[in-house]
Short mmCIF file of C-alpha atoms in Angstrom, two decimals:
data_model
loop_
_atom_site.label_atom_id
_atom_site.label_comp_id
_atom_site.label_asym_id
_atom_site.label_seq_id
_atom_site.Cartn_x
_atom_site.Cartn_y
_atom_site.Cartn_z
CA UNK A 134 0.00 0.00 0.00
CA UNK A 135 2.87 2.21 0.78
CA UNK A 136 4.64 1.71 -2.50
CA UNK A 137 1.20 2.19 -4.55
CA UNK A 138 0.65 5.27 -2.35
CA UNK A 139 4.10 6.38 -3.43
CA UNK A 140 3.64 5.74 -6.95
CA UNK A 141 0.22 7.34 -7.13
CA UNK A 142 2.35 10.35 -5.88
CA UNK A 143 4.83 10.27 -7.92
CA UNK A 144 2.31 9.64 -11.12
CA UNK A 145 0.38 12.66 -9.22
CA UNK A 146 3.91 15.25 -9.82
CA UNK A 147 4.51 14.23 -13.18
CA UNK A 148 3.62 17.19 -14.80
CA UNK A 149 5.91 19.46 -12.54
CA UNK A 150 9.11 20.73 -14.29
CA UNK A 151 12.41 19.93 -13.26
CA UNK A 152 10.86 16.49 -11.59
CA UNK A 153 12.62 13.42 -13.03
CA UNK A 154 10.11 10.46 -14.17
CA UNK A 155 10.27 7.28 -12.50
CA UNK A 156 12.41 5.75 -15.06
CA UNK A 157 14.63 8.42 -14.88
CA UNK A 158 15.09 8.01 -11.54
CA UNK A 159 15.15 4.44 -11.79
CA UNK A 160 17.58 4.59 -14.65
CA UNK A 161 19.95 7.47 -12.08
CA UNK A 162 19.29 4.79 -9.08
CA UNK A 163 20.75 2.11 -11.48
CA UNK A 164 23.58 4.13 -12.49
CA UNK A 165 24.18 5.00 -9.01
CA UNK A 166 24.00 1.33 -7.67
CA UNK A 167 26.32 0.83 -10.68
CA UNK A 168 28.62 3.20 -9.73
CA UNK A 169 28.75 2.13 -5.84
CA UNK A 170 29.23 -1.42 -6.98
CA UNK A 171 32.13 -0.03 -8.97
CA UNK A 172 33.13 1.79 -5.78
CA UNK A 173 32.54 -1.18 -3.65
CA UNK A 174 34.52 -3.14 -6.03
CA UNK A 175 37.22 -0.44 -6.12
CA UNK A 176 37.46 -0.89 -2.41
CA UNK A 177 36.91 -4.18 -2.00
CA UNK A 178 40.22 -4.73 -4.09
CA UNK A 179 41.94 -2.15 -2.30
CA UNK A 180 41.05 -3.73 0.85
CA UNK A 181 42.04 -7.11 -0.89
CA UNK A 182 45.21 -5.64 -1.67
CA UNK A 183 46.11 -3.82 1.40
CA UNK A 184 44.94 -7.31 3.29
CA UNK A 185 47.08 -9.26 1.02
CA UNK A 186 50.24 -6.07 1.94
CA UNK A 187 49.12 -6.36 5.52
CA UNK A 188 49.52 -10.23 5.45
CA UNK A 189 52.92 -9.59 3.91
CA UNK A 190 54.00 -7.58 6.31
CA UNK A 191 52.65 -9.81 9.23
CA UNK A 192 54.76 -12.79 7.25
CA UNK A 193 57.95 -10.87 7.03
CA UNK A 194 57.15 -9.55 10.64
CA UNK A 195 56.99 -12.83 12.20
CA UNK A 196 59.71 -14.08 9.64
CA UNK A 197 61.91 -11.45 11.08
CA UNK A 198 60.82 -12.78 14.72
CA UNK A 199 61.61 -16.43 13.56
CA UNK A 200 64.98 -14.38 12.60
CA UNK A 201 65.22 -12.84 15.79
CA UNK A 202 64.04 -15.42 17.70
CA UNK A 203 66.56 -17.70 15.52
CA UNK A 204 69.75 -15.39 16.43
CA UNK A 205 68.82 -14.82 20.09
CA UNK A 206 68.72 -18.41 20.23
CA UNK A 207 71.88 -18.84 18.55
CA UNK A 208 73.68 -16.19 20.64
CA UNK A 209 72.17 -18.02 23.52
CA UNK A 210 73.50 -21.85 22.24
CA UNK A 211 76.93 -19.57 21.37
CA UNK A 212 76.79 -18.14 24.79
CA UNK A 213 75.94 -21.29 26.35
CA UNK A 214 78.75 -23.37 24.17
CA UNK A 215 81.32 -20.57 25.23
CA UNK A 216 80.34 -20.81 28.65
CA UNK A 217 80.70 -24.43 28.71
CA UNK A 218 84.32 -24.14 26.65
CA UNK A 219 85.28 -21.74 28.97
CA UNK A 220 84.70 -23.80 31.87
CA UNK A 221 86.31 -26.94 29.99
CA UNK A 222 89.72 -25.04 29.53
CA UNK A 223 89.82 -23.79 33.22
CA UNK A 224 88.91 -26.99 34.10
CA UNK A 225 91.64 -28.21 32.09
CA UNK A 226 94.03 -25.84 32.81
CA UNK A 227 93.45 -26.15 36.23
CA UNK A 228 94.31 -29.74 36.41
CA UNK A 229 97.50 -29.01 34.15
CA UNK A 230 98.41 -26.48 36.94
CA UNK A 231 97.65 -29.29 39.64
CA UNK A 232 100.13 -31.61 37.52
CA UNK A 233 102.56 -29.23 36.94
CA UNK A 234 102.90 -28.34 40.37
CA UNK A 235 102.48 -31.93 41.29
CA UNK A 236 105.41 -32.78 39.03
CA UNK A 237 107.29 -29.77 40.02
CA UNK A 238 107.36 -30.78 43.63
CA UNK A 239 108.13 -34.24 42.61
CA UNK A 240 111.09 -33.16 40.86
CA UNK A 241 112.34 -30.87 44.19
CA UNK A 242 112.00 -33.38 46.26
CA UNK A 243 113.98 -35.40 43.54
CA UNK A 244 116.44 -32.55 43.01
CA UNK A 245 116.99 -32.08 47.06
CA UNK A 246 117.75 -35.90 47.62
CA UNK A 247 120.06 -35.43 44.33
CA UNK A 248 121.80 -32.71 45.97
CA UNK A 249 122.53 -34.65 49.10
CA UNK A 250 123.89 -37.73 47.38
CA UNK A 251 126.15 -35.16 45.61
CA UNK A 252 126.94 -33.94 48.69
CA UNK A 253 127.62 -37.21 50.55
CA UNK A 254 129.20 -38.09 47.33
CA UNK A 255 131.70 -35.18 47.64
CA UNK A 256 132.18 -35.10 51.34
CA UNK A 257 133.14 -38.93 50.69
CA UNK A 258 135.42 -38.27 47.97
CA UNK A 259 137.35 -35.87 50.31
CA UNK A 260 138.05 -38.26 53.11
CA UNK A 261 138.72 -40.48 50.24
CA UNK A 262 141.37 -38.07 48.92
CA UNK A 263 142.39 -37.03 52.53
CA UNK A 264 142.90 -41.01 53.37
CA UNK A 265 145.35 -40.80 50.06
CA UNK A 266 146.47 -38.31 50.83
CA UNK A 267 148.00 -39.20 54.21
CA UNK A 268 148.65 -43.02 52.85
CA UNK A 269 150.70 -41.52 50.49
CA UNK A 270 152.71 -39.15 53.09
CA UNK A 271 153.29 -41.87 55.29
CA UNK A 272 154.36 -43.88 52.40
CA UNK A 273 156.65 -41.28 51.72
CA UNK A 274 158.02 -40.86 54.90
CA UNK A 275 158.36 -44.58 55.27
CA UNK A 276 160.59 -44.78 52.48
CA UNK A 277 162.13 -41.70 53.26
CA UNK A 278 162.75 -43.77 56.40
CA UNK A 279 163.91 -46.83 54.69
CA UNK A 280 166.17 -44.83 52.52
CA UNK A 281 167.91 -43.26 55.23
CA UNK A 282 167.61 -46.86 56.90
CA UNK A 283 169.04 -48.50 54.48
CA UNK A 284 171.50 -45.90 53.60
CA UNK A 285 172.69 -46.14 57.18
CA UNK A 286 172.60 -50.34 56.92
CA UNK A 287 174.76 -49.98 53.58
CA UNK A 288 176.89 -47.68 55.08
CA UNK A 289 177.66 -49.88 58.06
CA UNK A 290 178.11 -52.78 56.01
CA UNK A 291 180.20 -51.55 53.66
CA UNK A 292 182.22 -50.30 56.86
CA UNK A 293 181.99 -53.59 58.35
CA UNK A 294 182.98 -55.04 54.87
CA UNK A 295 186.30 -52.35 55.11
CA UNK A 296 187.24 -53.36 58.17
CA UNK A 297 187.27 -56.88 57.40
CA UNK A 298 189.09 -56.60 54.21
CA UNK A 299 191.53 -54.22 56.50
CA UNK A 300 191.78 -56.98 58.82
CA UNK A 301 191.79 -60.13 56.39
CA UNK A 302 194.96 -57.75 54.59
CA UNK A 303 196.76 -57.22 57.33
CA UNK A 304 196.17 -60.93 58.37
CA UNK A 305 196.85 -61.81 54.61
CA UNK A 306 200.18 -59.70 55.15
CA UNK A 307 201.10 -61.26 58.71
CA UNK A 308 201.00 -64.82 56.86
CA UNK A 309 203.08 -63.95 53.98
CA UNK A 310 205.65 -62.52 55.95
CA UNK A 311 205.79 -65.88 58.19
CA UNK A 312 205.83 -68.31 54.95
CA UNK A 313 208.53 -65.97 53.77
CA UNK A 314 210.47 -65.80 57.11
CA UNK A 315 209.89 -69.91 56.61
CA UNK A 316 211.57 -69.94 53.49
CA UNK A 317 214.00 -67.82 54.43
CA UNK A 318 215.28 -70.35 57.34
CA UNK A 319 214.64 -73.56 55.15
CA UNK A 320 217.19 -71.92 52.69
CA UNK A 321 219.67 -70.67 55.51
CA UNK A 322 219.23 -74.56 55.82
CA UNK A 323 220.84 -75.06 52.73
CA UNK A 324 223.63 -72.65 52.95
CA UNK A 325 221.96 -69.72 51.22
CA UNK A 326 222.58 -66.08 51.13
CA UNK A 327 220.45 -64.42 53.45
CA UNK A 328 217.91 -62.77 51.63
CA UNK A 329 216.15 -60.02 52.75
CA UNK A 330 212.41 -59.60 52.91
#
């Protein structure tokens, strides 16, 4: 009823200038529905395509997260692997340290009974040397002794030796002089010349 009323109306005001008719209007409503599709459509695609830009952007935003996300990670593992090397190596060098000085000890201790041998050792080999030393001295004084010893035996014997060639001379002389006084008589005997020793 409201739509006949209408058109009744509108049928009523046809005869006024400057009214449009019906299918004018309906003709202007078409073009205008035409032209808001065309404007819907306009926007729709603009929407589509700022969507589509915005869902871009949210990719490459939560790509550069993953990114993010991906590094921090990374620096953390890094972190955490130098950590962990870190504690290795002083762990490592730590026990090197522990050996060295372990072995350095050793070798002190090894080094201090060294030096004591070497100095029994020496202090050994100088009573040693002292004990030839002396052995030697008395040797030579003993045959320093015996020299002079047997110097003084030779001496005495050869004296001894004098005197009893001395004495077996004159003894020697003695008996020639009584085997010549002998002959002497035994040819007196005879009726000899005396002859005269």
């Amino acid at each position: 009823q409201w739509y006949q009323r209408r058109v009744r109306e509108k049928k009523g005001k046809k005869g006024e200038p400057g009214e449009l008719s019906v299918k004018d209007k309906y003709n202007k409503t078409l073009q205008e529905v035409d032209s808001l599709k065309h404007e819907l459509e306009t926007r729709t695609e603009l929407a589509r395509r700022n969507n589509a830009k915005a869902n871009d952007l949210k990719m490459k935003v939560s790509e550069w997260e993953n990114v993010v996300k991906n590094e921090q990670e990374e620096k953390l593992d890094i972190s955490a692997d130098m950590v962990r090397q870190y504690k290795t190596m002083q762990s490592t060098m730590a026990l090197r340290i522990h050996l060295l000085e372990t072995n350095l000890a050793h070798m002190q201790v090894q080094l201090d009974t060294t030096k004591s041998k070497l100095d029994e050792t020496e202090k050994a080999k100088a009573d040693l040397q002292k004990k030839y030393d002396d052995a030697v001295e008395k040797m030579e004084r003993e045959m320093s002794d015996m020299e002079k010893i047997s110097e003084s035996i030779l001496i005495e014997a050869m004296d001894a030796v004098a005197g009893k060639l001395e004495q077996a001379q004159s003894l020697w002389q003695k008996s020639c002089k009584m085997v010549q006084l002998r002959n002497i008589a035994k040819l007196r005997e005879f009726g000899l010349p005396n002859l005269e020793l």
